[in-house]
mmCIF file with all atom_site columns, C-alpha atoms in Angstrom:
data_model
loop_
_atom_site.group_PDB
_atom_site.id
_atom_site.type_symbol
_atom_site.label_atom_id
_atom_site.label_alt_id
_atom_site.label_comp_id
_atom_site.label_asym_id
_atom_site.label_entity_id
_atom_site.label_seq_id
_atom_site.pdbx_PDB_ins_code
_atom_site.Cartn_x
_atom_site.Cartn_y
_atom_site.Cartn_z
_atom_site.occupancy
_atom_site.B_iso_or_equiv
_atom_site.pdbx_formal_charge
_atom_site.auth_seq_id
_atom_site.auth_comp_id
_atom_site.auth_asym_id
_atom_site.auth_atom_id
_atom_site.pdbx_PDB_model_num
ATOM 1   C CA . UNK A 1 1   ? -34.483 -17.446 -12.803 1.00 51.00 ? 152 UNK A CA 1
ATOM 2   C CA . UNK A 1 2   ? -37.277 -18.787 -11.378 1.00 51.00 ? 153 UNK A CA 1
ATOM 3   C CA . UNK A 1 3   ? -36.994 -21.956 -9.043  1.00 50.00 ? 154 UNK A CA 1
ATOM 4   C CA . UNK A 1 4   ? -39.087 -24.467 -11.380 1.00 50.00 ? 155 UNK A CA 1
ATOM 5   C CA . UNK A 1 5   ? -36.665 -24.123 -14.035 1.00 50.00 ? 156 UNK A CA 1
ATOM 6   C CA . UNK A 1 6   ? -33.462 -25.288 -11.423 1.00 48.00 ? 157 UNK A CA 1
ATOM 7   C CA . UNK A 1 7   ? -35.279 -28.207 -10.437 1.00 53.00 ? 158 UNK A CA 1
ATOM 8   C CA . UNK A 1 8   ? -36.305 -29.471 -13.717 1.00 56.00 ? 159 UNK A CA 1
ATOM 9   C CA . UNK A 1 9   ? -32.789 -31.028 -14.058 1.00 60.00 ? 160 UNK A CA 1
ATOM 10  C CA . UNK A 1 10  ? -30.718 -32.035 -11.241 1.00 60.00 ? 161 UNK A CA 1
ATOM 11  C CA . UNK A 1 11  ? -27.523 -32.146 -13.645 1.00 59.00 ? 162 UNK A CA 1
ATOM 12  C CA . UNK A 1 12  ? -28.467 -28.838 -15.199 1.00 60.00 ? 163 UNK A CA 1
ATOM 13  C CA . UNK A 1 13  ? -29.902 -27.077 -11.807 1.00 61.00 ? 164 UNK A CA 1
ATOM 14  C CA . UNK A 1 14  ? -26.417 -27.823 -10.347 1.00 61.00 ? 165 UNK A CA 1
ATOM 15  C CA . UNK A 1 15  ? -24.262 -26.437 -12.927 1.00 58.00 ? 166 UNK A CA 1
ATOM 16  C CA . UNK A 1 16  ? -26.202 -23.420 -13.159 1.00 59.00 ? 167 UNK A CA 1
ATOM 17  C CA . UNK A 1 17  ? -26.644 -22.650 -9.554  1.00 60.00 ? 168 UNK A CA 1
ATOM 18  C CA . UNK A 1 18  ? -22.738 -22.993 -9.618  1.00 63.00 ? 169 UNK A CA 1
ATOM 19  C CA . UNK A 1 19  ? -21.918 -20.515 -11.500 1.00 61.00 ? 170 UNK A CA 1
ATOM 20  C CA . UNK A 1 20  ? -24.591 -18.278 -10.095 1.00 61.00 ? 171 UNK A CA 1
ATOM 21  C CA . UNK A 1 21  ? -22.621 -18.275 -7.390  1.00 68.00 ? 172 UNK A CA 1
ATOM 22  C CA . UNK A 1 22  ? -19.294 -18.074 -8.350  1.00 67.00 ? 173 UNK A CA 1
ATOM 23  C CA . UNK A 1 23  ? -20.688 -14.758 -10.381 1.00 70.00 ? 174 UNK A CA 1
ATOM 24  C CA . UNK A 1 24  ? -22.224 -13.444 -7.238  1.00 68.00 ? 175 UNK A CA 1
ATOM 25  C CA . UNK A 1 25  ? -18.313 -14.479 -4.969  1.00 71.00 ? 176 UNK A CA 1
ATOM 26  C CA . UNK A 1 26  ? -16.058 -12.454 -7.869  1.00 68.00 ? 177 UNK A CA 1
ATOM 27  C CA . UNK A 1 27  ? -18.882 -9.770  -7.354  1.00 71.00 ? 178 UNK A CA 1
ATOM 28  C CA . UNK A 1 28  ? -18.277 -9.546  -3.804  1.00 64.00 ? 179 UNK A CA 1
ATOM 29  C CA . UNK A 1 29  ? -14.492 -9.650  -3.780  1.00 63.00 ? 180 UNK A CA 1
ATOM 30  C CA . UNK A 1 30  ? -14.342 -6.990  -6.372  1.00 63.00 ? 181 UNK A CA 1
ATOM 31  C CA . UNK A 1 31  ? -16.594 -4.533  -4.350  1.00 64.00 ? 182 UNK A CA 1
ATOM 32  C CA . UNK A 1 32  ? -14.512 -5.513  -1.009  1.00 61.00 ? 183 UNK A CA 1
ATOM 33  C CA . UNK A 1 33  ? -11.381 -4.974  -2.840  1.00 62.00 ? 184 UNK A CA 1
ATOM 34  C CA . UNK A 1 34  ? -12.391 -1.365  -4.406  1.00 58.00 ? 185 UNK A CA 1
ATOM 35  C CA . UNK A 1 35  ? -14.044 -0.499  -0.852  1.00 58.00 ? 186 UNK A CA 1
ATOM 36  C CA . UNK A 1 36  ? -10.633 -1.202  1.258   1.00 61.00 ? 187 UNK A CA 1
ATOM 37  C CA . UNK A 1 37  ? -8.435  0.393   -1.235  1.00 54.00 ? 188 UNK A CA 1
ATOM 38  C CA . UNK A 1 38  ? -7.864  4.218   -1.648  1.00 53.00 ? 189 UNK A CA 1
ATOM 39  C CA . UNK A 1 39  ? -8.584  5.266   -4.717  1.00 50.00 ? 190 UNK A CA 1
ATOM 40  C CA . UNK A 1 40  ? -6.927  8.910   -6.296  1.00 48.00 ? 191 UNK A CA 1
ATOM 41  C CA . UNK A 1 41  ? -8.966  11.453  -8.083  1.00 48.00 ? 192 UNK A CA 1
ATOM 42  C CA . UNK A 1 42  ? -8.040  9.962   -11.332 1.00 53.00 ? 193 UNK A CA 1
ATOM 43  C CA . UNK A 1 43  ? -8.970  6.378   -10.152 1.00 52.00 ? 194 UNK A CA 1
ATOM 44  C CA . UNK A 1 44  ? -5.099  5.314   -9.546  1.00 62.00 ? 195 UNK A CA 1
ATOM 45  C CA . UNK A 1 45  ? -4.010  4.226   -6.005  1.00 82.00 ? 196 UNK A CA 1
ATOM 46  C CA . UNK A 1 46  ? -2.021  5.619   -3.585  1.00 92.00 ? 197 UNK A CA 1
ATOM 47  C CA . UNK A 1 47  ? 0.865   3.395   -2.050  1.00 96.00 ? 198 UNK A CA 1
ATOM 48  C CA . UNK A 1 48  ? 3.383   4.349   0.341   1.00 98.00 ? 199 UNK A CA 1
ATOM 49  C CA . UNK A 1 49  ? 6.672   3.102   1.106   1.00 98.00 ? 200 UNK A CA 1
ATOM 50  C CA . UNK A 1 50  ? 7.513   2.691   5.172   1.00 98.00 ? 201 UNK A CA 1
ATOM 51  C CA . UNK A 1 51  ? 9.997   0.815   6.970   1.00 98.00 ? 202 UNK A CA 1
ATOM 52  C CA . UNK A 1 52  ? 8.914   -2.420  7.508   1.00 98.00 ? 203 UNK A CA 1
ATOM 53  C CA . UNK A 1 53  ? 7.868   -3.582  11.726  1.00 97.00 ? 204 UNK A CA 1
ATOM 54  C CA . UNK A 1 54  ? 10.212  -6.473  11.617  1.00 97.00 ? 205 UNK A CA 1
ATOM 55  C CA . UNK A 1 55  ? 13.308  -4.853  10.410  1.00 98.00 ? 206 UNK A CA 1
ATOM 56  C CA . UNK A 1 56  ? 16.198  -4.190  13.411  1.00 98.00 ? 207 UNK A CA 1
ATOM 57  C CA . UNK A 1 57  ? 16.539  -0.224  13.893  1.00 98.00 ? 208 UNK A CA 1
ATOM 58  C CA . UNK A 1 58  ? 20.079  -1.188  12.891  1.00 98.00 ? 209 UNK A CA 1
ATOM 59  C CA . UNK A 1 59  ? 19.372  -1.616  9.449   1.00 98.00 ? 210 UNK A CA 1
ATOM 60  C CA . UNK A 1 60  ? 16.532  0.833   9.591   1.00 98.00 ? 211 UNK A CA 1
ATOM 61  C CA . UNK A 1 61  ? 19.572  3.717   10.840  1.00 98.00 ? 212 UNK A CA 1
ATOM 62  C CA . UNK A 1 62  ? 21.774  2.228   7.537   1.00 98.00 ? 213 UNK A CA 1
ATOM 63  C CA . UNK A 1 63  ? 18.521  2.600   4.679   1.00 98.00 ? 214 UNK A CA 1
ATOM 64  C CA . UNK A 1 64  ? 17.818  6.073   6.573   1.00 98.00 ? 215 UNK A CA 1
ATOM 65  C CA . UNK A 1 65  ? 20.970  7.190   5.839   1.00 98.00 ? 216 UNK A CA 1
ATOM 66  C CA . UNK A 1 66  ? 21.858  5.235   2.200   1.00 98.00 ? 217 UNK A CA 1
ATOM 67  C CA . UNK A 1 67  ? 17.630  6.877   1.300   1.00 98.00 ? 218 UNK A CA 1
ATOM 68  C CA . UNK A 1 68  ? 18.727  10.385  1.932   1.00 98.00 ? 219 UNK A CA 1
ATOM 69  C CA . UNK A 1 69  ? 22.391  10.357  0.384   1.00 98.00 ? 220 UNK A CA 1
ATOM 70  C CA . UNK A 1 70  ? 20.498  9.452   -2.765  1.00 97.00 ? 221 UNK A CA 1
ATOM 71  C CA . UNK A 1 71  ? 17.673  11.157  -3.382  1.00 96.00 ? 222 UNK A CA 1
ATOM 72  C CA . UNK A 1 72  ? 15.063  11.325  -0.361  1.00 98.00 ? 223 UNK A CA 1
ATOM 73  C CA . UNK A 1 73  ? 14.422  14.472  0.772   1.00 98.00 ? 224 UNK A CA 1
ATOM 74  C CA . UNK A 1 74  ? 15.466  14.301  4.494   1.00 98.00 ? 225 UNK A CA 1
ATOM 75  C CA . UNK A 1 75  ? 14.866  17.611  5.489   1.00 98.00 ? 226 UNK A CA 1
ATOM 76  C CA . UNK A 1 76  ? 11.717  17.322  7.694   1.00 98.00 ? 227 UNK A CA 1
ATOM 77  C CA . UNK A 1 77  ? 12.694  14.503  9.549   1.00 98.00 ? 228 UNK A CA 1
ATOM 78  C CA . UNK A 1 78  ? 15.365  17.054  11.303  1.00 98.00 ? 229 UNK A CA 1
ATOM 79  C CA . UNK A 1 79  ? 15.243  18.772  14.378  1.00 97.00 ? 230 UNK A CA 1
ATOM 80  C CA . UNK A 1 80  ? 12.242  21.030  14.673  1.00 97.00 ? 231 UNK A CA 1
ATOM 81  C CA . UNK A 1 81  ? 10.433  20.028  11.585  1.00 98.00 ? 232 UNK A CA 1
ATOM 82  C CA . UNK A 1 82  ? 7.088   18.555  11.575  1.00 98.00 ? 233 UNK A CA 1
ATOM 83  C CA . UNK A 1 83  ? 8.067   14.919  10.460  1.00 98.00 ? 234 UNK A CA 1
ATOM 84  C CA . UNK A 1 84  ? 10.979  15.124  13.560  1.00 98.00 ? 235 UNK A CA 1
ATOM 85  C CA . UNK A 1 85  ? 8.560   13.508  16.225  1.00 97.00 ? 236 UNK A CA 1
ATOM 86  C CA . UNK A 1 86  ? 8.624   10.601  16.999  1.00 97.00 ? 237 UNK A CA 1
ATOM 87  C CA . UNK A 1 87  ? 12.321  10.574  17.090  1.00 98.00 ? 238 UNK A CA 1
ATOM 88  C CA . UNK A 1 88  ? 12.537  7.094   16.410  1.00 98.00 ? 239 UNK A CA 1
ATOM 89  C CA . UNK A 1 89  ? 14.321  4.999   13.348  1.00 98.00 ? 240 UNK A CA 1
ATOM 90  C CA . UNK A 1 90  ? 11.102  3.582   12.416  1.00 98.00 ? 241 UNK A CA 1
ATOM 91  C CA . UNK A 1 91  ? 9.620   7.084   11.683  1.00 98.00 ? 242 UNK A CA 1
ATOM 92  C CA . UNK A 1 92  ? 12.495  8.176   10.111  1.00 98.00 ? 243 UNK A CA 1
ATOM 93  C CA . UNK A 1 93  ? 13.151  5.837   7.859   1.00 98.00 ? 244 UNK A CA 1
ATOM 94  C CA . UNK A 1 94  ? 9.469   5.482   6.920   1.00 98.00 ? 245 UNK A CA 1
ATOM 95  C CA . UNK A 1 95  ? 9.531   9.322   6.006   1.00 98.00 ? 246 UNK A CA 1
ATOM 96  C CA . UNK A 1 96  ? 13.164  8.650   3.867   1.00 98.00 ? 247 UNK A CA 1
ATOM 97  C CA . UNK A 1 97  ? 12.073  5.461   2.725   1.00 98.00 ? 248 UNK A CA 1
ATOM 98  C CA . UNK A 1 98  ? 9.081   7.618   1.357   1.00 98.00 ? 249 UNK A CA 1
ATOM 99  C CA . UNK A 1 99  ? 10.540  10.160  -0.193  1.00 98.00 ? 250 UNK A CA 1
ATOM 100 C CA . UNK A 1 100 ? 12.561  8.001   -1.944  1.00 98.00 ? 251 UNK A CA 1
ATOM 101 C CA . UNK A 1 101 ? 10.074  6.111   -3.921  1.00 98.00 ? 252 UNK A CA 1
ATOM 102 C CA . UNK A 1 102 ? 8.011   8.977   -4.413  1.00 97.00 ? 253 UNK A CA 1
ATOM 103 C CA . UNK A 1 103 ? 10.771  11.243  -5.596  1.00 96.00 ? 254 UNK A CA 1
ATOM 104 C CA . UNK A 1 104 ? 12.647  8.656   -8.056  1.00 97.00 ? 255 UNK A CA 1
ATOM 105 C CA . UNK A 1 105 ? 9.724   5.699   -9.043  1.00 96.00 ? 256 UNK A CA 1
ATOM 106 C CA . UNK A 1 106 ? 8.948   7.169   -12.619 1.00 94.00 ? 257 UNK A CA 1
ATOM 107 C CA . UNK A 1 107 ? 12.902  6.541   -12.996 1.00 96.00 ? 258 UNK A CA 1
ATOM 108 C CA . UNK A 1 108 ? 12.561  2.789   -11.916 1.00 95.00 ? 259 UNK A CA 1
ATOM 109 C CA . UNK A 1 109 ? 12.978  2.748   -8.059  1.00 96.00 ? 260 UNK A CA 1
ATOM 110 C CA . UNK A 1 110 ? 11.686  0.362   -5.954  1.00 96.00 ? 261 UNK A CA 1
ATOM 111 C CA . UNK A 1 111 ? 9.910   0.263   -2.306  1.00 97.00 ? 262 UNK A CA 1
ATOM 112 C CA . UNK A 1 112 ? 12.840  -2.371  -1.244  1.00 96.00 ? 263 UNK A CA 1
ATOM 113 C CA . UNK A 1 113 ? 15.609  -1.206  1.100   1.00 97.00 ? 264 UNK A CA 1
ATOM 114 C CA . UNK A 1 114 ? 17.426  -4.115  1.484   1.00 95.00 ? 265 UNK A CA 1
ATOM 115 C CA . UNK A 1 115 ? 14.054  -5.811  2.657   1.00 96.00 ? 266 UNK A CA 1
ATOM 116 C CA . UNK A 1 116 ? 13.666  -2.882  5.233   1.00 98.00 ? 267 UNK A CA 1
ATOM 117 C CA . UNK A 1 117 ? 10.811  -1.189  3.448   1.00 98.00 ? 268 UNK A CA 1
ATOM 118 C CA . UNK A 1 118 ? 7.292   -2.147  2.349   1.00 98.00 ? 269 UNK A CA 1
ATOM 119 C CA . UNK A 1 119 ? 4.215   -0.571  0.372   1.00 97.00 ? 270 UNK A CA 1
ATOM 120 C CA . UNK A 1 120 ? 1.614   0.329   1.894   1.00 97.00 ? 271 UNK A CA 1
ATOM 121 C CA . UNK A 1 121 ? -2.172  1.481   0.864   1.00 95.00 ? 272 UNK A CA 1
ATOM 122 C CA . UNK A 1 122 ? -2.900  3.453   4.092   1.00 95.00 ? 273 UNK A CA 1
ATOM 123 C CA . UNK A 1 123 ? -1.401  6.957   4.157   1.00 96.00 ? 274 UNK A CA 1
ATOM 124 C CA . UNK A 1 124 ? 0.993   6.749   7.396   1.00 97.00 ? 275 UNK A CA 1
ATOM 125 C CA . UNK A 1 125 ? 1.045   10.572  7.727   1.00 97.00 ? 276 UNK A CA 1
ATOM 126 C CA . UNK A 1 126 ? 0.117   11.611  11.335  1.00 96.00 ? 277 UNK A CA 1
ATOM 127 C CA . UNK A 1 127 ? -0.243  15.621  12.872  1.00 95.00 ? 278 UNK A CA 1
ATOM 128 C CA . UNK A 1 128 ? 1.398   18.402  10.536  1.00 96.00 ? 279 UNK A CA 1
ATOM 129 C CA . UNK A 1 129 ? 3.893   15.149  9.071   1.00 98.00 ? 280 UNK A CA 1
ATOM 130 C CA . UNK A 1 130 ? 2.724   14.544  5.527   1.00 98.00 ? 281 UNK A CA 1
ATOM 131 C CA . UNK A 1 131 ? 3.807   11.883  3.750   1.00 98.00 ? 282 UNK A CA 1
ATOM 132 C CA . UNK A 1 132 ? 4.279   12.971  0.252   1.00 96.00 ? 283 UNK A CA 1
ATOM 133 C CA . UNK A 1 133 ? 2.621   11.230  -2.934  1.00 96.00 ? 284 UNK A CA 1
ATOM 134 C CA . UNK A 1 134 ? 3.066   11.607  -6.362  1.00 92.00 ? 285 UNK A CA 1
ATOM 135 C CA . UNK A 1 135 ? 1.671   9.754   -8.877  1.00 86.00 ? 286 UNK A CA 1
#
């Protein structure tokens, strides 16, 4: 659009330049948005469920334990495993918490915990611990 034609009409130049760029802003989000987020193979995302920073290891210790009782598989976060280090609640919880949602979400569970847990888009696996996805 060539300038002449904006300045032709104040009223009219206005509007139009307007929505130019409120075109060229939902442009922009939409290409940050798809540039921060994982994408899979078949264009779904990823999400991860991890024990949340701000949650007491108290309550973490509790989810841990409720997570693999029903239906998180808690077997590498044992002794000697690869998901055992760092022995901390946090880490262990995050790999229960995981396993979890990844193991039971097509059946309706939720990333919740009691509020302990939240999803995440970045993959929190670290060394040989790998935090399991399935979509």
């Amino acid at each position: 659009m060539s300038s002449s034609r904006c300045n032709r009409n104040l009223h009219k130049r206005s509007l139009m330049c307007r929505s130019m760029s409120f075109n060229l802003i939902k442009i922009l989000v939409a290409l940050l948005f798809f540039s921060i987020v994982p994408l899979k193979s078949e264009g779904q995302f990823h999400d991860w469920c991890i024990a949340d920073e701000q949650t007491p290891d108290d309550e973490l210790v509790q989810a841990l334990n409720w997570a693999c009782q029903n239906g998180a598989d808690c077997t590498k976060i044992q002794e000697n495993q690869p998901c055992y280090l760092p022995n901390t609640a946090r880490e262990h919880a995050s790999y229960a918490f995981n396993s979890y949602y990844q193991n039971l979400k097509q059946k309706g569970a939720s990333c919740y915990f009691n509020s302990a847990a939240v999803l995440t888009a970045h993959d929190p696996s670290h060394d040989a611990c790998k935090f399991e996805v399935i979509p």
